[in-house]
CSV table of C-alpha atoms in Angstrom, one decimal:
chain,number,residue,atom,x,y,z
K,82,MET,CA,-11.9,-18.1,10.2
K,83,VAL,CA,-10.4,-20.6,12.7
K,84,SER,CA,-8.0,-21.8,10.0
K,85,VAL,CA,-6.8,-18.3,9.3
K,86,ILE,CA,-6.1,-17.6,13.0
K,87,SER,CA,-4.3,-20.9,13.4
K,88,PHE,CA,-2.2,-20.2,10.3
K,89,LEU,CA,-1.2,-16.8,11.7
K,90,PHE,CA,-0.3,-18.2,15.1
K,91,LYS,CA,1.8,-20.9,13.4
K,92,ASN,CA,3.6,-18.4,11.3
K,93,PHE,CA,3.8,-15.5,13.7
K,94,TYR,CA,7.6,-15.3,13.3
K,95,LEU,CA,7.1,-14.7,9.6
K,96,LEU,CA,4.9,-11.7,10.5
K,97,ILE,CA,7.6,-10.3,12.8
K,98,ILE,CA,10.2,-10.8,10.0
K,99,GLY,CA,7.8,-9.1,7.5
K,100,ALA,CA,7.4,-6.2,9.9
K,101,THR,CA,11.1,-5.6,10.4
K,102,LYS,CA,13.2,-7.2,7.6
K,103,PHE,CA,10.7,-7.2,4.7
K,104,MET,CA,13.1,-8.5,2.0
K,105,PHE,CA,13.8,-11.8,3.9
K,106,THR,CA,10.2,-12.8,4.6
K,107,THR,CA,9.5,-14.5,1.3
K,108,THR,CA,12.7,-16.6,1.4
K,109,THR,CA,11.9,-17.6,5.0
K,110,ALA,CA,8.4,-18.5,4.0
K,111,LYS,CA,9.6,-20.7,1.2
K,112,ILE,CA,12.0,-22.4,3.5
K,113,SER,CA,9.2,-22.9,6.0
K,114,GLY,CA,7.2,-24.8,3.3
K,115,LEU,CA,4.5,-22.3,2.5
K,116,ASN,CA,3.0,-22.1,-1.0
K,117,PHE,CA,2.9,-19.0,-3.2
K,118,TYR,CA,-0.4,-17.6,-1.8
K,119,GLU,CA,0.5,-18.2,1.8
K,120,ALA,CA,3.9,-16.6,1.4
K,121,PHE,CA,2.5,-13.6,-0.4
K,122,SER,CA,-0.2,-13.1,2.3
K,123,VAL,CA,2.3,-13.4,5.2
K,124,THR,CA,4.7,-11.1,3.5
K,125,ALA,CA,2.2,-8.4,2.7
K,126,LEU,CA,0.3,-8.6,6.0
K,127,GLY,CA,3.6,-8.5,8.0
K,128,GLY,CA,4.8,-5.5,6.1
K,129,ILE,CA,1.5,-3.6,6.5
K,130,LEU,CA,1.1,-4.5,10.2
K,131,GLY,CA,4.7,-3.5,10.8
K,132,TYR,CA,4.3,-0.2,9.0
K,133,PHE,CA,1.3,0.8,11.1
K,134,PHE,CA,2.9,-0.5,14.3
K,135,PHE,CA,6.1,1.5,13.9
K,136,TYR,CA,4.4,4.6,12.4
K,137,TYR,CA,2.2,5.0,15.4
K,138,LEU,CA,4.9,3.9,17.9
K,139,PHE,CA,7.2,6.6,16.5
K,140,ASP,CA,4.3,9.0,16.6
K,141,SER,CA,3.8,8.6,20.3
K,142,VAL,CA,7.6,8.5,21.0
K,143,ILE,CA,8.1,11.8,19.1
K,144,HIS,CA,5.2,13.3,20.9
K,145,LEU,CA,6.5,12.2,24.3
K,146,TYR,CA,10.0,13.5,23.5
K,147,ASN,CA,8.5,16.9,22.6
K,148,ILE,CA,6.6,17.0,25.9
K,149,ILE,CA,9.6,16.1,27.9
K,150,SER,CA,12.0,18.4,26.1
K,151,ASN,CA,9.6,21.3,26.5
K,152,HIS,CA,9.1,20.6,30.2
K,153,TYR,CA,12.9,20.9,30.9
K,154,LYS,CA,13.6,24.0,28.8
K,155,ASN,CA,14.8,26.9,30.7
K,156,PRO,CA,12.8,30.0,29.6
K,157,ASN,CA,15.5,32.4,30.7
K,158,LYS,CA,18.2,30.7,28.6
K,159,PRO,CA,18.7,32.0,25.1
K,160,PRO,CA,18.0,29.4,22.4
K,161,LYS,CA,21.0,27.7,20.7
K,162,PRO,CA,21.7,28.5,17.1
K,163,GLN,CA,20.2,25.9,14.8
K,164,LYS,CA,22.7,23.4,13.4
K,165,ASN,CA,22.0,22.1,9.9
K,166,VAL,CA,22.3,18.4,10.7
K,167,PRO,CA,24.6,17.3,13.5
K,168,TYR,CA,25.1,13.6,13.0
K,169,LYS,CA,26.5,11.8,10.0
K,170,LYS,CA,23.9,9.1,9.9
K,171,ARG,CA,21.0,11.6,10.2
K,172,LYS,CA,22.7,13.7,7.5
K,173,LYS,CA,22.6,10.7,5.2
K,174,TYR,CA,18.9,10.2,5.8
K,175,VAL,CA,18.1,13.9,5.4
K,176,LYS,CA,20.0,13.9,2.1
K,177,TRP,CA,18.2,10.8,1.0
K,178,VAL,CA,14.8,12.3,1.8
K,179,ARG,CA,15.6,15.6,0.1
K,180,HIS,CA,16.9,13.8,-3.0
K,181,TYR,CA,14.1,11.2,-3.5
K,182,GLY,CA,11.3,13.0,-1.7
K,183,TYR,CA,8.0,11.8,-0.6
K,184,TRP,CA,7.3,9.4,-3.4
K,185,GLY,CA,10.8,7.9,-3.4
K,186,LEU,CA,10.5,7.3,0.3
K,187,ILE,CA,7.2,5.5,-0.1
K,188,VAL,CA,8.4,3.4,-3.0
K,189,PHE,CA,11.8,2.4,-1.6
K,190,THR,CA,10.7,1.9,2.1
K,191,PRO,CA,9.8,-1.8,1.7
K,192,CYS,CA,12.7,-2.8,-0.6
K,193,PHE,CA,15.8,-0.8,0.2
K,194,ILE,CA,15.3,0.6,3.6
K,195,SER,CA,13.6,-1.2,6.4
K,196,ILE,CA,9.9,-0.7,7.3
K,197,PRO,CA,10.7,0.7,10.8
K,198,LEU,CA,13.1,3.3,9.4
K,199,GLY,CA,10.7,4.2,6.5
K,200,ALA,CA,7.9,4.7,9.0
K,201,PHE,CA,10.1,6.9,11.2
K,202,LEU,CA,11.2,9.0,8.2
K,203,LEU,CA,7.6,9.3,6.9
K,204,ARG,CA,6.4,10.3,10.4
K,205,SER,CA,9.3,12.8,10.8
K,206,TYR,CA,9.3,14.5,7.4
K,207,PHE,CA,5.8,14.1,6.1
K,208,PRO,CA,3.4,13.9,9.1
K,209,HIS,CA,0.5,15.7,7.5
K,210,LYS,CA,0.4,14.2,4.0
K,211,ARG,CA,-3.0,12.8,3.2
K,212,GLY,CA,-3.4,9.3,1.9
K,213,LYS,CA,0.1,8.2,2.7
K,214,ASP,CA,-1.0,5.2,4.6
K,215,LEU,CA,-2.9,3.8,1.7
K,216,ILE,CA,-0.1,4.5,-0.7
K,217,VAL,CA,2.5,2.8,1.6
K,218,CYS,CA,0.2,-0.2,1.9
K,219,PHE,CA,-0.1,-0.4,-1.9
K,220,SER,CA,3.7,-0.1,-2.2
K,221,ILE,CA,4.2,-2.9,0.3
K,222,VAL,CA,1.7,-5.2,-1.5
K,223,ILE,CA,3.4,-4.5,-4.9
K,224,TRP,CA,6.9,-5.3,-3.4
K,225,ALA,CA,5.5,-8.4,-1.7
K,226,SER,CA,4.1,-9.6,-5.0
K,227,ILE,CA,7.4,-8.9,-6.8
K,228,TYR,CA,9.5,-10.7,-4.2
K,229,THR,CA,7.1,-13.7,-4.0
K,230,PHE,CA,6.7,-14.0,-7.8
K,231,ALA,CA,10.5,-13.7,-8.3
K,232,LEU,CA,11.2,-16.4,-5.7
K,233,TYR,CA,8.4,-18.9,-6.5
K,234,PHE,CA,8.4,-18.6,-10.3
K,235,ASN,CA,12.1,-18.0,-11.0
K,236,GLU,CA,12.1,-20.8,-13.6
K,237,ILE,CA,9.8,-18.7,-15.7
K,238,LEU,CA,12.1,-15.7,-15.3
K,239,TYR,CA,15.1,-17.8,-16.6
K,240,ILE,CA,13.2,-18.7,-19.7
K,241,LEU,CA,12.4,-15.1,-20.5
């Protein structure tokens, strides 16, 4: 138990990289001199911890935003007409979520979009889906194993 805790303290920066920039964690772990199993565990653990941290952070931020915006609403003022999507970047994310949907967002969160952005989109568009946390964790572990295997055993891939 003590060796696990000391290992995590020594490689805390790898957990932070895994939580934010998931794709670069395995490369950084190999440069740091970690073996296959250590790199895989740091990559997967960093991604999972990052997902839960950002998901619940955005959960409380969105909740606080709703409380503040409801507090300052003027009840006598007529509501503004709804705009479809006002910003170009947000429009891109809405289009992406509508095109790929729930499963596409879960599968592509660790590899193509960052874990904080994926957690925010899952919290915004699919807040009441059951079992999404377990599926996202499974997706993170799968992508961590793919990245780690591809980096550490690339000679085998060249032979194939």
